[in-house]
């Protein structure tokens, strides 16, 4: 019988204990004989020198272990919000997750961000309340916060003894725990008619085995979330959590005979600088020496797999093939990048889950001789790191950023791995441009500005905020050079790619979005017109159309939800006003005040820096992306080449 595989993500707010829990699970499953520690820098995951030095996880990492006939591929993720893009990649390849919550700190801002993502993607998850051995740990308090702030559909799986001491333990409830059984039946009955009918007849009348089956079924459909308690340091609650992994989360064998399809969620360089791609297979089988098609937005490549390492027990083991459900590390695909799809598209191609990076910084080599090397190094980092988006403007290299910690990590990586010392300019905000009106332009064949044997006309219209770019073709198919593009679909795909590329930098120097681009004219002289002519015409025509439409520069906004002591409302509101935000009147819950405000991204960071001082360390800020807002003085036509 083929082994079942569970691809399991470990997610949490920073420092909740993901890496420590990973280590514990590997130990409990017999993969390692000694338990490493994050503080001593000796864990299996967190293997990068920089992670060990800082004691935080920066990159996701994969390790495997077995529970009977089940192989668990565990993906340890970073909790720091600067590395959220790393988590986003991992989410797209998971069968299930463990969301770790500290019993001391309780539900934290990032816990909510991650839970929202799990719910949106309908990823089944177990909640693990960690650190029950630490002074200040809570049980009921944490459960109440979980129900109120994460999901009301949670099922506690047992009770804690010795809370807040080294001897803290967790005991799972069983058939004879009447009160827990009634609560479980009640929760499950909300989503199952049969259980409801039986439960209404007799609270204890539903057979226990039936309840457990229904709990597994509802957990696998991400309708309810079982809650376990324990300690990754002492090992309390670990056997119960492992039973939960094997019994409550979905695991499959997949269709190994189907067409090959997978997704790349991590890229690494091997000791010789060769590229290693971590792929989760959704269907089919890949063998060594197979030629594979892979790519992402606007990229299409082919390459030969030269070696395969499959995750089965601990790190990757050399194998000749990898099949549906498994995770493998592939060698030989030189052009591959993070986020790429292999073969057929896997289900649910990605729409961004989290806010885009709103900050960027110009990076420069300290030694002028390193300039070219820096360009190469950043390109390599961008291939393996979903966070690093490099933008080149004349004479400058800018990287997009989520925050200052990420900046420090990039700086250290460039120094450690590439021997390049860099300086960063102060962080600035990444704006976008939106068209304010409609505009159109055309280059007929033979026009003074058009040296090509091809004609193109494009119109730009504003589209609703957040809608992105839509491209439409409104020309007769007979005006399309079929000898170049073979099919209309192909032509549309290539034109979409040219348009997307041209919109990366608008008249004011920012990415143009929230617009509809319509092609209303097309022509060619056969057989001299080629794809290159349409590619070169597109930015010329589009920029002319955008100049006519006029664009407005918009800055990213962050919604900040604050929970502060009621006594600190006045100074906090004053600070919000100074930073340019307006806040609705605060809502009081006892001695806690809740308020919400919308601030420009850079100002939101200032507020987070000020908050501890303003609230005696008691205030909590939760941030989410609040869309883009026009900069006051920027509407109208472009006057000069740049908005930066
Ligand atoms: N007392 C106690 N300490 C714990 C427990 N789990 C983790 N810790 C400690 O908490 C700190 C953070 O643990 P990590 O495992 O690095 O947390 P993490 O969630 O992986 O952190 P990031 O990956 O950086 O987000 C370390 O000092 C651990 O020793 C626990 O169950 N009990
Ligand atoms: Mg970690």
XYZ file of C-alpha atoms and ligand atoms in Angstrom:
677
model
C 0.000 0.000 0.000
C 1.457 3.421 -0.880
C 2.358 5.567 2.083
C 0.138 8.518 2.846
C 1.759 11.952 2.931
C 0.798 14.996 4.975
C 2.419 18.286 3.991
C 2.178 20.203 7.219
C 2.987 23.858 7.849
C 3.947 25.133 11.305
C 2.785 28.739 11.576
C 2.791 31.322 14.350
C 3.604 34.809 15.534
C 7.336 35.315 16.020
C 8.859 33.400 18.980
C 5.779 31.275 19.743
C 7.955 28.150 19.496
C 7.589 26.761 15.937
C 11.219 25.744 15.529
C 11.357 24.273 19.037
C 8.159 22.315 18.323
C 9.630 21.064 15.025
C 12.677 19.801 16.920
C 10.452 18.068 19.492
C 8.365 16.348 16.825
C 11.504 15.047 15.086
C 12.756 13.705 18.401
C 9.445 12.112 19.348
C 9.281 10.442 15.917
C 12.800 9.039 16.360
C 14.434 11.051 13.554
C 16.965 12.695 15.889
C 18.475 11.322 19.117
C 19.166 14.630 20.758
C 17.001 17.717 20.955
C 18.675 20.865 19.690
C 17.810 24.312 20.984
C 17.097 27.590 19.235
C 19.006 29.505 21.883
C 22.147 27.378 21.397
C 21.752 27.414 17.600
C 21.632 23.609 17.298
C 18.217 22.877 15.756
C 17.574 20.934 12.510
C 15.634 23.774 10.925
C 17.075 27.303 11.461
C 20.264 25.941 9.904
C 21.418 29.199 8.277
C 24.264 30.925 10.097
C 22.214 34.107 10.222
C 19.211 32.318 11.777
C 21.435 30.790 14.447
C 23.073 34.107 15.162
C 19.782 35.969 15.527
C 17.733 33.117 17.013
C 14.873 33.680 14.577
C 13.672 31.799 11.524
C 14.184 33.667 8.234
C 13.575 30.980 5.598
C 11.078 28.162 5.571
C 12.673 24.714 5.893
C 11.487 21.155 5.298
C 12.083 18.068 7.461
C 10.214 14.771 7.509
C 9.158 12.156 9.992
C 6.805 9.180 10.117
C 3.835 8.299 12.245
C 3.041 4.667 11.366
C 2.087 4.573 7.657
C 2.043 8.379 7.394
C 4.943 10.521 6.172
C 4.761 14.049 7.524
C 6.686 16.701 5.603
C 6.956 19.482 8.091
C 7.512 23.032 6.867
C 8.848 25.284 9.610
C 8.124 28.929 8.732
C 9.321 32.329 9.957
C 6.989 34.243 12.280
C 8.394 37.738 11.860
C 6.052 39.838 9.692
C 8.979 41.017 7.533
C 9.134 37.463 6.142
C 5.440 36.986 5.407
C 6.052 36.334 1.689
C 8.022 33.244 2.672
C 4.910 31.996 4.524
C 2.709 32.803 1.548
C 4.710 30.417 -0.678
C 4.431 27.661 1.888
C 0.661 28.075 2.293
C 0.166 27.231 -1.371
C 1.563 23.701 -0.922
C 0.000 22.598 2.378
C -2.470 19.836 3.200
C -2.760 21.003 6.795
C -1.215 23.240 9.428
C -0.442 23.614 13.098
C -1.004 27.168 14.282
C 1.120 27.644 17.399
C -0.036 30.090 20.079
C 1.995 30.989 23.139
C 0.114 30.216 26.373
C 1.763 33.297 27.894
C 1.325 35.931 25.168
C -1.907 34.406 23.847
C -3.359 35.474 20.488
C -0.937 37.951 18.886
C -1.318 40.160 15.800
C 0.425 37.750 13.429
C -1.619 34.830 14.817
C -4.714 36.584 13.484
C -3.168 37.378 10.116
C -2.199 33.716 9.690
C -5.560 32.377 10.867
C -7.334 34.630 8.378
C -5.149 33.180 5.606
C -5.791 29.584 6.737
C -9.537 30.204 6.783
C -9.523 31.915 3.420
C -7.612 29.047 1.818
C -9.683 26.485 3.775
C -6.530 24.788 5.045
C -7.372 22.353 7.871
C -5.476 23.239 11.037
C -4.839 22.149 14.597
C -4.142 24.855 17.164
C -1.307 24.148 19.594
C -1.116 26.312 22.704
C 2.577 26.101 23.553
C 4.680 27.071 26.588
C 2.245 25.781 29.251
C 5.363 25.238 31.392
C 6.160 28.962 31.540
C 5.158 31.254 34.401
C 2.191 33.347 33.348
C 0.729 30.668 31.059
C -3.058 30.671 30.738
C -5.636 28.076 29.731
C -9.181 29.467 29.931
C -7.926 32.967 29.149
C -6.179 31.762 25.988
C -9.185 29.666 24.943
C -11.443 32.708 25.308
C -9.082 34.804 23.205
C -8.950 32.069 20.560
C -12.764 31.860 20.335
C -13.150 35.624 20.266
C -10.289 36.530 17.961
C -9.454 33.526 15.775
C -12.567 31.399 15.287
C -15.574 30.455 17.384
C -15.427 26.952 15.847
C -12.748 25.562 18.145
C -12.783 22.321 20.094
C -10.493 21.993 23.130
C -9.130 18.439 23.105
C -8.164 18.049 26.762
C -7.180 19.800 29.961
C -3.985 21.151 31.485
C -2.545 20.337 34.916
C 0.287 22.117 36.718
C -0.090 25.181 34.473
C 2.927 27.514 34.576
C 5.332 24.944 36.054
C 7.958 22.589 34.602
C 5.604 19.724 35.509
C 2.725 21.095 33.411
C 0.916 18.309 31.581
C -1.907 17.818 29.117
C -4.522 15.069 29.326
C -6.741 14.369 26.347
C -10.429 13.930 27.006
C -11.968 10.552 26.274
C -15.271 8.766 26.077
C -16.001 9.086 29.807
C -15.530 12.881 30.094
C -19.231 13.698 29.933
C -18.999 17.509 29.923
C -16.375 17.604 27.170
C -18.346 15.067 25.170
C -21.496 17.183 25.353
C -19.562 20.274 24.259
C -18.039 18.365 21.351
C -21.450 17.055 20.230
C -22.862 20.569 20.485
C -20.098 22.048 18.330
C -20.314 19.317 15.684
C -24.129 19.453 15.631
C -23.959 23.010 14.335
C -22.645 21.628 11.047
C -24.216 18.169 10.877
C -27.957 17.439 10.852
C -27.682 13.804 11.976
C -25.571 14.634 15.001
C -27.957 17.477 15.783
C -30.985 15.128 15.718
C -29.284 12.510 17.901
C -27.949 15.154 20.278
C -31.363 16.794 20.739
C -32.804 13.364 21.643
C -30.131 12.690 24.228
C -27.077 14.848 24.951
C -24.898 11.770 25.494
C -26.721 9.642 22.955
C -24.316 10.091 20.033
C -21.845 7.166 20.058
C -18.338 8.410 20.894
C -16.779 6.764 17.837
C -19.288 8.620 15.664
C -18.300 11.930 17.311
C -14.606 11.271 16.693
C -15.273 10.412 13.040
C -17.324 13.563 12.593
C -14.632 15.650 14.333
C -12.031 14.347 11.862
C -14.380 14.979 8.959
C -15.185 18.557 9.997
C -11.525 19.302 10.791
C -10.477 18.035 7.346
C -13.013 20.352 5.751
C -11.625 23.258 7.829
C -14.994 23.718 9.536
C -13.691 23.264 13.087
C -10.257 23.621 14.689
C -9.189 21.242 17.488
C -7.076 22.887 20.214
C -4.202 21.073 21.945
C -2.006 22.344 24.776
C 1.587 21.478 25.595
C 5.205 22.500 25.787
C 7.740 22.139 23.012
C 10.467 22.368 25.651
C 9.284 19.672 28.097
C 7.446 17.553 25.520
C 4.118 17.762 27.377
C 1.151 17.288 25.048
C 3.321 16.066 22.168
C 1.914 12.495 21.932
C -1.617 13.929 21.860
C -0.694 16.448 19.160
C 0.894 13.683 17.073
C -2.250 11.560 17.381
C -4.132 14.611 16.160
C -1.821 15.027 13.158
C -2.317 11.408 12.129
C -6.016 11.181 12.896
C -7.549 14.576 12.225
C -5.727 16.125 9.280
C -6.099 15.041 5.651
C -3.349 12.920 4.138
C -3.408 11.359 0.732
C -1.561 9.252 -1.774
C -2.402 11.433 -4.789
C -2.609 10.345 -8.401
C 0.913 9.287 -9.345
C -0.220 8.284 -12.833
C -1.704 11.679 -13.782
C 0.063 14.488 -15.641
C 3.027 15.905 -13.704
C 2.127 19.053 -11.780
C 3.866 20.764 -8.905
C 4.815 24.069 -7.358
C 8.178 25.474 -6.262
C 8.016 26.977 -2.774
C 11.701 27.308 -1.971
C 14.962 27.753 -3.862
C 18.393 27.150 -2.433
C 21.910 27.074 -3.817
C 23.939 23.907 -3.285
C 27.573 23.879 -2.139
C 28.753 24.274 -5.755
C 26.383 27.165 -6.417
C 23.890 24.919 -8.274
C 20.200 25.661 -7.971
C 18.021 23.380 -5.830
C 14.255 23.705 -6.239
C 11.861 22.456 -3.566
C 8.711 21.208 -5.245
C 5.450 19.913 -3.886
C 3.907 17.469 -6.354
C 0.140 17.742 -6.798
C -0.165 14.948 -9.351
C 1.904 12.716 -11.580
C 5.504 11.548 -11.276
C 8.838 13.163 -12.149
C 11.860 10.951 -12.846
C 15.527 11.848 -13.171
C 16.418 12.875 -16.713
C 12.806 13.941 -17.416
C 12.513 17.141 -19.411
C 10.124 19.467 -17.596
C 8.255 22.583 -18.569
C 8.051 25.194 -15.863
C 7.498 28.910 -15.424
C 5.584 31.716 -13.812
C 4.139 35.063 -14.777
C 5.544 35.893 -18.199
C 8.165 33.110 -18.130
C 8.172 29.750 -19.862
C 11.179 27.404 -19.654
C 12.229 23.834 -20.130
C 14.950 21.919 -18.358
C 16.216 18.454 -17.512
C 16.070 17.099 -13.971
C 19.505 15.735 -13.085
C 18.873 14.586 -9.513
C 15.939 14.146 -7.147
C 15.974 14.126 -3.354
C 12.722 13.098 -1.673
C 11.769 14.009 1.892
C 10.971 10.844 3.825
C 12.797 10.800 7.133
C 14.786 13.871 8.179
C 16.495 15.611 5.236
C 16.094 14.772 1.521
C 17.163 11.270 0.390
C 18.381 10.608 -3.190
C 15.708 8.875 -5.296
C 15.037 8.287 -8.980
C 11.481 9.641 -8.914
C 8.987 11.739 -6.951
C 5.197 11.355 -7.095
C 1.963 13.141 -6.265
C 1.711 14.324 -2.661
C 5.469 14.228 -1.989
C 8.004 17.019 -1.640
C 11.290 16.778 -3.505
C 14.404 18.796 -4.049
C 15.192 18.926 -7.765
C 18.525 19.676 -9.364
C 19.233 20.707 -12.927
C 16.536 23.317 -13.591
C 18.743 26.373 -13.989
C 16.053 28.908 -14.893
C 13.643 27.948 -12.119
C 12.408 30.556 -9.632
C 10.440 30.605 -6.435
C 6.684 30.342 -7.016
C 7.094 28.623 -10.405
C 4.670 25.989 -11.546
C 5.863 22.735 -13.021
C 3.858 21.006 -15.731
C 0.125 21.558 -15.474
C -1.101 24.348 -13.223
C -1.711 23.114 -9.720
C -5.157 23.818 -8.271
C -5.911 27.335 -7.096
C -3.165 29.398 -8.740
C -2.038 32.089 -6.391
C -3.705 35.404 -5.748
C -1.740 37.434 -3.211
C -2.885 36.612 0.317
C -1.052 39.234 2.269
C -0.377 42.901 1.719
C 2.305 43.681 -0.880
C 5.579 45.170 0.384
C 4.989 48.892 0.722
C 8.566 50.020 1.287
C 11.748 50.055 -0.698
C 15.303 51.166 -0.303
C 18.075 51.965 -2.734
C 21.037 49.697 -2.113
C 24.586 50.521 -3.154
C 27.919 48.690 -2.921
C 30.434 50.375 -0.601
C 33.255 49.485 -2.995
C 32.553 50.801 -6.500
C 34.218 47.650 -7.897
C 31.436 45.536 -6.423
C 28.703 47.229 -8.429
C 28.350 44.511 -11.063
C 28.659 41.746 -8.468
C 25.880 43.359 -6.428
C 23.563 43.288 -9.418
C 24.240 39.569 -9.912
C 23.901 38.798 -6.201
C 20.561 40.591 -5.916
C 19.270 38.790 -8.987
C 20.234 35.457 -7.365
C 18.589 36.427 -4.103
C 15.423 37.473 -5.918
C 15.223 34.046 -7.589
C 15.208 32.275 -4.249
C 13.494 34.811 -2.099
C 9.890 35.841 -2.764
C 10.516 38.961 -0.702
C 13.249 40.453 -2.729
C 11.904 42.373 -5.627
C 14.679 44.259 -7.334
C 13.887 47.339 -9.379
C 16.459 48.933 -11.597
C 16.178 52.544 -12.444
C 19.005 54.274 -14.272
C 22.127 53.967 -12.139
C 20.219 52.641 -9.105
C 19.107 49.362 -7.638
C 16.142 49.357 -5.288
C 14.811 46.397 -3.288
C 11.255 46.187 -2.001
C 10.932 45.632 1.715
C 8.473 44.743 4.445
C 10.569 46.238 7.202
C 13.878 47.035 8.810
C 14.687 43.492 9.978
C 14.476 42.288 6.412
C 16.861 45.059 5.373
C 19.390 43.932 7.972
C 19.029 40.344 6.781
C 19.670 41.309 3.154
C 22.703 43.314 4.224
C 24.104 40.395 6.246
C 23.385 37.858 3.472
C 25.197 39.983 0.897
C 28.183 40.273 3.228
C 28.268 36.605 4.383
C 27.416 34.790 1.152
C 28.694 37.163 -1.505
C 31.389 39.184 0.256
C 29.722 42.456 -0.753
C 29.410 45.314 1.735
C 26.426 47.528 1.018
C 24.725 50.625 2.323
C 21.022 51.308 2.197
C 19.462 54.698 1.666
C 16.617 55.538 4.045
C 13.523 53.461 3.374
C 10.896 55.071 1.155
C 7.364 54.117 0.211
C 6.475 52.232 -2.971
C 3.708 54.149 -4.734
C 1.604 53.232 -7.733
C 0.115 55.264 -10.580
C -3.479 55.144 -11.699
C -4.881 56.757 -14.841
C -7.200 59.660 -13.997
C -8.985 59.764 -17.353
C -9.051 57.931 -20.662
C -6.378 58.267 -23.305
C -5.470 56.603 -26.559
C -2.653 56.501 -29.051
C -1.862 54.684 -32.275
C 1.158 54.133 -34.479
C -0.004 53.324 -38.010
C 2.478 51.794 -40.448
C 4.622 54.529 -41.953
C 3.893 57.100 -39.208
C 6.931 59.308 -38.404
C 7.497 57.737 -34.956
C 7.020 54.165 -36.198
C 9.989 52.532 -37.938
C 8.366 49.046 -37.814
C 6.315 47.110 -40.404
C 3.530 46.782 -37.818
C 0.691 48.993 -36.538
C -0.728 49.216 -33.041
C -3.396 51.303 -31.261
C -4.111 51.149 -27.526
C -6.660 52.860 -25.293
C -6.319 53.231 -21.514
C -9.336 53.638 -19.220
C -9.383 53.918 -15.440
C -10.674 50.808 -13.615
C -11.862 50.356 -10.007
C -9.241 50.557 -7.244
C -7.670 47.197 -6.523
C -8.807 45.645 -9.834
C -5.320 45.479 -11.369
C -4.771 45.508 -15.118
C -7.257 44.135 -17.643
C -6.329 43.732 -21.315
C -8.857 43.391 -24.135
C -8.513 42.977 -27.863
C -11.081 44.758 -30.040
C -9.661 44.166 -33.502
C -10.643 41.857 -36.323
C -8.681 38.577 -36.172
C -7.731 39.145 -39.802
C -5.566 42.083 -38.742
C -3.485 39.801 -36.474
C -0.310 38.299 -38.017
C -1.186 34.611 -37.602
C 2.068 33.461 -39.211
C 3.800 34.982 -36.159
C 1.461 33.994 -33.331
C -0.286 30.822 -34.667
C -3.469 31.339 -32.583
C -5.478 34.342 -31.373
C -5.070 33.036 -27.823
C -1.325 33.092 -28.231
C -1.412 36.628 -29.608
C -3.565 37.779 -26.673
C -1.202 36.120 -24.183
C 1.875 37.731 -25.733
C 0.242 41.167 -25.943
C -0.821 40.867 -22.291
C 2.801 40.172 -21.424
C 4.092 43.193 -23.384
C 1.457 45.453 -21.803
C 2.177 44.196 -18.279
C 5.862 44.788 -18.811
C 5.334 48.296 -20.180
C 3.133 49.227 -17.209
C 5.908 48.458 -14.715
C 6.990 52.047 -15.002
C 4.476 54.784 -15.783
C 5.007 58.438 -16.742
C 5.842 59.304 -13.136
C 8.161 56.368 -12.546
C 5.804 54.076 -10.611
C 3.985 50.891 -11.568
C 0.693 51.670 -13.333
C -2.329 49.669 -12.218
C -6.126 49.726 -11.881
C -6.698 50.299 -15.582
C -8.226 48.659 -18.631
C -6.056 48.548 -21.743
C -7.880 47.974 -25.026
C -6.222 47.206 -28.337
C -8.265 48.908 -31.033
C -5.872 48.831 -33.935
C -3.552 46.204 -35.349
C -1.812 45.845 -38.681
C 1.236 44.309 -40.290
C 3.206 43.912 -43.483
C 3.664 40.228 -44.282
C 6.127 38.600 -43.980
C 8.489 41.196 -42.506
C 6.527 41.954 -39.272
C 7.723 39.882 -36.304
C 6.818 39.504 -32.628
C 9.685 41.840 -31.735
C 7.986 44.684 -33.628
C 4.815 44.391 -31.542
C 6.907 44.049 -28.402
C 8.781 47.271 -29.180
C 5.685 49.207 -30.269
C 3.703 48.399 -27.115
C 5.588 50.647 -24.621
C 5.729 53.527 -27.150
C 1.990 53.495 -27.794
C 1.038 52.800 -24.204
C 3.110 55.651 -22.759
C 1.559 58.052 -25.284
C -1.917 56.863 -24.274
C -1.045 57.248 -20.577
C 0.303 60.766 -21.143
C -3.022 61.686 -22.679
C -5.002 60.015 -19.864
C -2.897 61.605 -17.115
C -1.946 59.601 -14.041
C -2.133 60.138 -10.320
C 0.490 58.843 -7.906
C -1.062 56.903 -5.002
C 0.645 55.907 -1.780
C 0.048 52.680 0.178
C -2.085 52.998 3.284
C -2.058 50.782 6.357
C -5.078 50.185 8.568
C -3.948 50.140 12.185
C -6.192 48.620 14.864
C -5.090 49.621 18.337
C -5.882 48.094 21.702
C -4.640 50.448 24.407
C -5.249 51.159 28.094
C -8.250 53.511 28.351
C -6.104 56.040 30.229
C -3.796 56.516 27.257
C -6.438 57.433 24.646
C -5.633 61.158 24.667
C -1.891 60.937 23.938
C -2.419 58.124 21.397
C -5.087 60.115 19.514
C -2.792 63.137 19.510
C 0.020 61.034 18.031
C -2.321 59.583 15.386
C -3.360 63.118 14.409
C 0.275 64.289 14.238
C 1.038 61.394 11.871
C -1.780 62.509 9.590
C -4.420 59.939 10.533
C -8.015 60.347 11.634
C -9.519 57.916 14.118
C -13.161 57.109 14.793
C -14.145 57.567 18.460
C -12.562 54.790 20.543
C -14.734 51.887 21.717
C -14.269 51.011 25.384
C -14.203 47.435 26.693
C -13.657 47.842 30.428
C -10.283 49.513 30.841
C -9.216 48.723 27.272
C -9.913 51.137 24.424
C -10.033 49.972 20.811
C -9.520 52.356 17.939
C -8.796 52.179 14.270
C -7.027 54.538 11.929
C -5.730 54.654 8.378
C -2.171 55.920 7.935
C 0.333 56.175 5.089
C 2.631 53.107 5.291
C 5.680 54.988 6.551
C 3.637 56.777 9.237
C 2.128 53.455 10.382
C 5.646 52.251 11.171
C 6.270 55.449 13.144
C 3.120 54.826 15.172
C 4.239 51.281 15.983
C 7.572 52.641 17.162
C 5.895 55.268 19.352
C 3.232 53.000 20.820
C 5.191 51.361 23.665
C 6.247 54.789 24.963
C 2.722 56.198 24.710
C 1.037 53.250 26.444
C 3.616 52.109 28.991
C 4.286 49.042 26.838
C 0.629 47.952 27.106
C -0.649 48.943 23.662
C -1.054 46.404 20.867
C -1.219 47.406 17.206
C -2.485 45.149 14.461
C -1.905 46.256 10.904
C -3.450 45.322 7.598
C -3.150 46.686 4.094
C -5.541 49.593 3.492
C -5.230 50.082 -0.263
C -3.724 53.086 -2.072
C -4.651 56.762 -1.730
C -3.813 59.565 -4.154
C -1.013 61.839 -3.021
C -2.499 65.298 -2.639
C -0.382 67.260 -5.130
C 0.103 64.714 -7.874
C -3.029 64.583 -10.075
C -2.872 65.594 -13.716
C -0.358 65.097 -16.441
C 3.252 64.137 -16.015
C 5.524 67.152 -16.174
C 8.869 65.479 -15.911
C 10.359 62.031 -16.014
C 10.017 61.022 -12.438
C 8.029 61.074 -9.235
C 10.990 60.002 -7.119
N 9.438 27.695 28.383
C 9.256 27.426 27.097
N 9.976 28.093 26.172
C 9.771 27.782 24.878
C 8.830 26.815 24.462
N 8.850 26.743 23.122
C 9.772 27.632 22.702
N 10.339 28.264 23.764
C 11.370 29.311 23.708
O 10.845 30.407 22.983
C 11.858 31.022 22.173
C 11.443 31.042 20.723
O 11.363 29.731 20.243
P 11.456 29.379 18.699
O 11.225 27.911 18.594
O 12.660 29.971 18.075
O 10.191 30.174 18.160
P 9.758 30.351 16.643
O 8.278 30.398 16.651
O 10.387 29.302 15.805
O 10.349 31.791 16.285
P 10.515 32.447 14.798
O 10.784 31.322 13.863
O 11.638 33.405 14.870
O 9.215 33.116 14.517
C 13.124 30.223 22.428
O 13.853 30.871 23.409
C 12.602 28.892 22.936
O 13.521 28.230 23.785
C 8.077 26.119 25.488
O 7.229 25.271 25.241
N 8.335 26.488 26.762
Mg 11.483 29.496 14.107
